[in-house]
Amino acid sequence: MKGRYQEVNPLLQDEAGNIYGGLVGEICWNWLEVQYLFVEEAYWTFGYGKQLLSAAEQMAKEK
């Protein structure tokens, strides 16, 4: 299994590089495992969590 896992780490950040959320996960074979999904409370109502998860799913589909 060594070398089969690929990290997936999309971030929510501004132009200055400040991070307001992100996702930590791994892809292995046809599985996407999400360990953490975080969005700062001030940004909860904007749909950024859904966008981060969609980005991770798209990365997994491309692999």
JSON list of C-alpha atoms in Angstrom, two decimals:
[
{"chain": "A", "resi": 1, "resn": "MET", "atom": "CA", "xyz": [0.00, 0.00, 0.00]},
{"chain": "A", "resi": 2, "resn": "LYS", "atom": "CA", "xyz": [3.01, 2.24, 0.35]},
{"chain": "A", "resi": 3, "resn": "GLY", "atom": "CA", "xyz": [2.95, 4.96, -2.28]},
{"chain": "A", "resi": 4, "resn": "ARG", "atom": "CA", "xyz": [-0.69, 4.37, -3.23]},
{"chain": "A", "resi": 5, "resn": "TYR", "atom": "CA", "xyz": [-2.09, 7.13, -1.01]},
{"chain": "A", "resi": 6, "resn": "GLN", "atom": "CA", "xyz": [-2.14, 10.65, -2.44]},
{"chain": "A", "resi": 7, "resn": "GLU", "atom": "CA", "xyz": [-2.87, 13.68, -0.28]},
{"chain": "A", "resi": 8, "resn": "VAL", "atom": "CA", "xyz": [-5.73, 16.02, -1.13]},
{"chain": "A", "resi": 9, "resn": "ASN", "atom": "CA", "xyz": [-5.50, 19.44, 0.52]},
{"chain": "A", "resi": 10, "resn": "PRO", "atom": "CA", "xyz": [-7.58, 22.21, -1.09]},
{"chain": "A", "resi": 11, "resn": "LEU", "atom": "CA", "xyz": [-7.47, 25.48, 0.85]},
{"chain": "A", "resi": 12, "resn": "LEU", "atom": "CA", "xyz": [-9.74, 28.49, 1.26]},
{"chain": "A", "resi": 13, "resn": "GLN", "atom": "CA", "xyz": [-7.43, 31.50, 1.20]},
{"chain": "A", "resi": 14, "resn": "ASP", "atom": "CA", "xyz": [-7.33, 35.10, 0.06]},
{"chain": "A", "resi": 15, "resn": "GLU", "atom": "CA", "xyz": [-4.88, 36.86, -2.27]},
{"chain": "A", "resi": 16, "resn": "ALA", "atom": "CA", "xyz": [-2.59, 37.67, 0.68]},
{"chain": "A", "resi": 17, "resn": "GLY", "atom": "CA", "xyz": [-2.27, 33.96, 1.53]},
{"chain": "A", "resi": 18, "resn": "ASN", "atom": "CA", "xyz": [-4.40, 34.05, 4.70]},
{"chain": "A", "resi": 19, "resn": "ILE", "atom": "CA", "xyz": [-6.09, 30.67, 5.20]},
{"chain": "A", "resi": 20, "resn": "TYR", "atom": "CA", "xyz": [-9.76, 30.62, 6.27]},
{"chain": "A", "resi": 21, "resn": "GLY", "atom": "CA", "xyz": [-10.51, 26.94, 5.73]},
{"chain": "A", "resi": 22, "resn": "GLY", "atom": "CA", "xyz": [-9.34, 23.75, 4.16]},
{"chain": "A", "resi": 23, "resn": "LEU", "atom": "CA", "xyz": [-9.69, 20.05, 3.73]},
{"chain": "A", "resi": 24, "resn": "VAL", "atom": "CA", "xyz": [-7.26, 17.26, 4.59]},
{"chain": "A", "resi": 25, "resn": "GLY", "atom": "CA", "xyz": [-7.84, 13.96, 2.88]},
{"chain": "A", "resi": 26, "resn": "GLU", "atom": "CA", "xyz": [-6.35, 11.07, 0.94]},
{"chain": "A", "resi": 27, "resn": "ILE", "atom": "CA", "xyz": [-7.09, 9.25, -2.28]},
{"chain": "A", "resi": 28, "resn": "CYS", "atom": "CA", "xyz": [-6.40, 5.53, -2.56]},
{"chain": "A", "resi": 29, "resn": "TRP", "atom": "CA", "xyz": [-7.65, 3.45, -5.49]},
{"chain": "A", "resi": 30, "resn": "ASN", "atom": "CA", "xyz": [-11.25, 4.61, -6.01]},
{"chain": "A", "resi": 31, "resn": "TRP", "atom": "CA", "xyz": [-11.72, 6.02, -2.49]},
{"chain": "A", "resi": 32, "resn": "LEU", "atom": "CA", "xyz": [-11.58, 9.56, -1.14]},
{"chain": "A", "resi": 33, "resn": "GLU", "atom": "CA", "xyz": [-11.19, 9.76, 2.63]},
{"chain": "A", "resi": 34, "resn": "VAL", "atom": "CA", "xyz": [-11.70, 13.14, 4.27]},
{"chain": "A", "resi": 35, "resn": "GLN", "atom": "CA", "xyz": [-10.05, 13.45, 7.68]},
{"chain": "A", "resi": 36, "resn": "TYR", "atom": "CA", "xyz": [-10.75, 17.14, 8.34]},
{"chain": "A", "resi": 37, "resn": "LEU", "atom": "CA", "xyz": [-12.91, 19.86, 6.81]},
{"chain": "A", "resi": 38, "resn": "PHE", "atom": "CA", "xyz": [-12.62, 23.29, 8.38]},
{"chain": "A", "resi": 39, "resn": "VAL", "atom": "CA", "xyz": [-14.08, 26.71, 7.56]},
{"chain": "A", "resi": 40, "resn": "GLU", "atom": "CA", "xyz": [-13.81, 29.67, 9.94]},
{"chain": "A", "resi": 41, "resn": "GLU", "atom": "CA", "xyz": [-17.16, 30.51, 11.49]},
{"chain": "A", "resi": 42, "resn": "ALA", "atom": "CA", "xyz": [-17.37, 33.93, 9.81]},
{"chain": "A", "resi": 43, "resn": "TYR", "atom": "CA", "xyz": [-17.50, 32.16, 6.41]},
{"chain": "A", "resi": 44, "resn": "TRP", "atom": "CA", "xyz": [-20.00, 29.37, 7.20]},
{"chain": "A", "resi": 45, "resn": "THR", "atom": "CA", "xyz": [-22.93, 30.87, 5.28]},
{"chain": "A", "resi": 46, "resn": "PHE", "atom": "CA", "xyz": [-21.10, 31.29, 1.95]},
{"chain": "A", "resi": 47, "resn": "GLY", "atom": "CA", "xyz": [-21.00, 27.61, 0.89]},
{"chain": "A", "resi": 48, "resn": "TYR", "atom": "CA", "xyz": [-17.22, 27.33, 1.12]},
{"chain": "A", "resi": 49, "resn": "GLY", "atom": "CA", "xyz": [-17.35, 23.94, 2.87]},
{"chain": "A", "resi": 50, "resn": "LYS", "atom": "CA", "xyz": [-19.37, 22.54, -0.02]},
{"chain": "A", "resi": 51, "resn": "GLN", "atom": "CA", "xyz": [-16.90, 24.05, -2.50]},
{"chain": "A", "resi": 52, "resn": "LEU", "atom": "CA", "xyz": [-13.91, 22.52, -0.68]},
{"chain": "A", "resi": 53, "resn": "LEU", "atom": "CA", "xyz": [-15.55, 19.10, -0.68]},
{"chain": "A", "resi": 54, "resn": "SER", "atom": "CA", "xyz": [-16.44, 19.45, -4.38]},
{"chain": "A", "resi": 55, "resn": "ALA", "atom": "CA", "xyz": [-12.85, 20.40, -5.18]},
{"chain": "A", "resi": 56, "resn": "ALA", "atom": "CA", "xyz": [-11.56, 17.31, -3.34]},
{"chain": "A", "resi": 57, "resn": "GLU", "atom": "CA", "xyz": [-14.08, 15.10, -5.15]},
{"chain": "A", "resi": 58, "resn": "GLN", "atom": "CA", "xyz": [-12.98, 16.52, -8.51]},
{"chain": "A", "resi": 59, "resn": "MET", "atom": "CA", "xyz": [-9.31, 15.86, -7.65]},
{"chain": "A", "resi": 60, "resn": "ALA", "atom": "CA", "xyz": [-10.22, 12.27, -6.77]},
{"chain": "A", "resi": 61, "resn": "LYS", "atom": "CA", "xyz": [-12.13, 11.77, -10.03]},
{"chain": "A", "resi": 62, "resn": "GLU", "atom": "CA", "xyz": [-9.15, 13.05, -12.03]},
{"chain": "A", "resi": 63, "resn": "LYS", "atom": "CA", "xyz": [-6.86, 10.52, -10.33]}
]
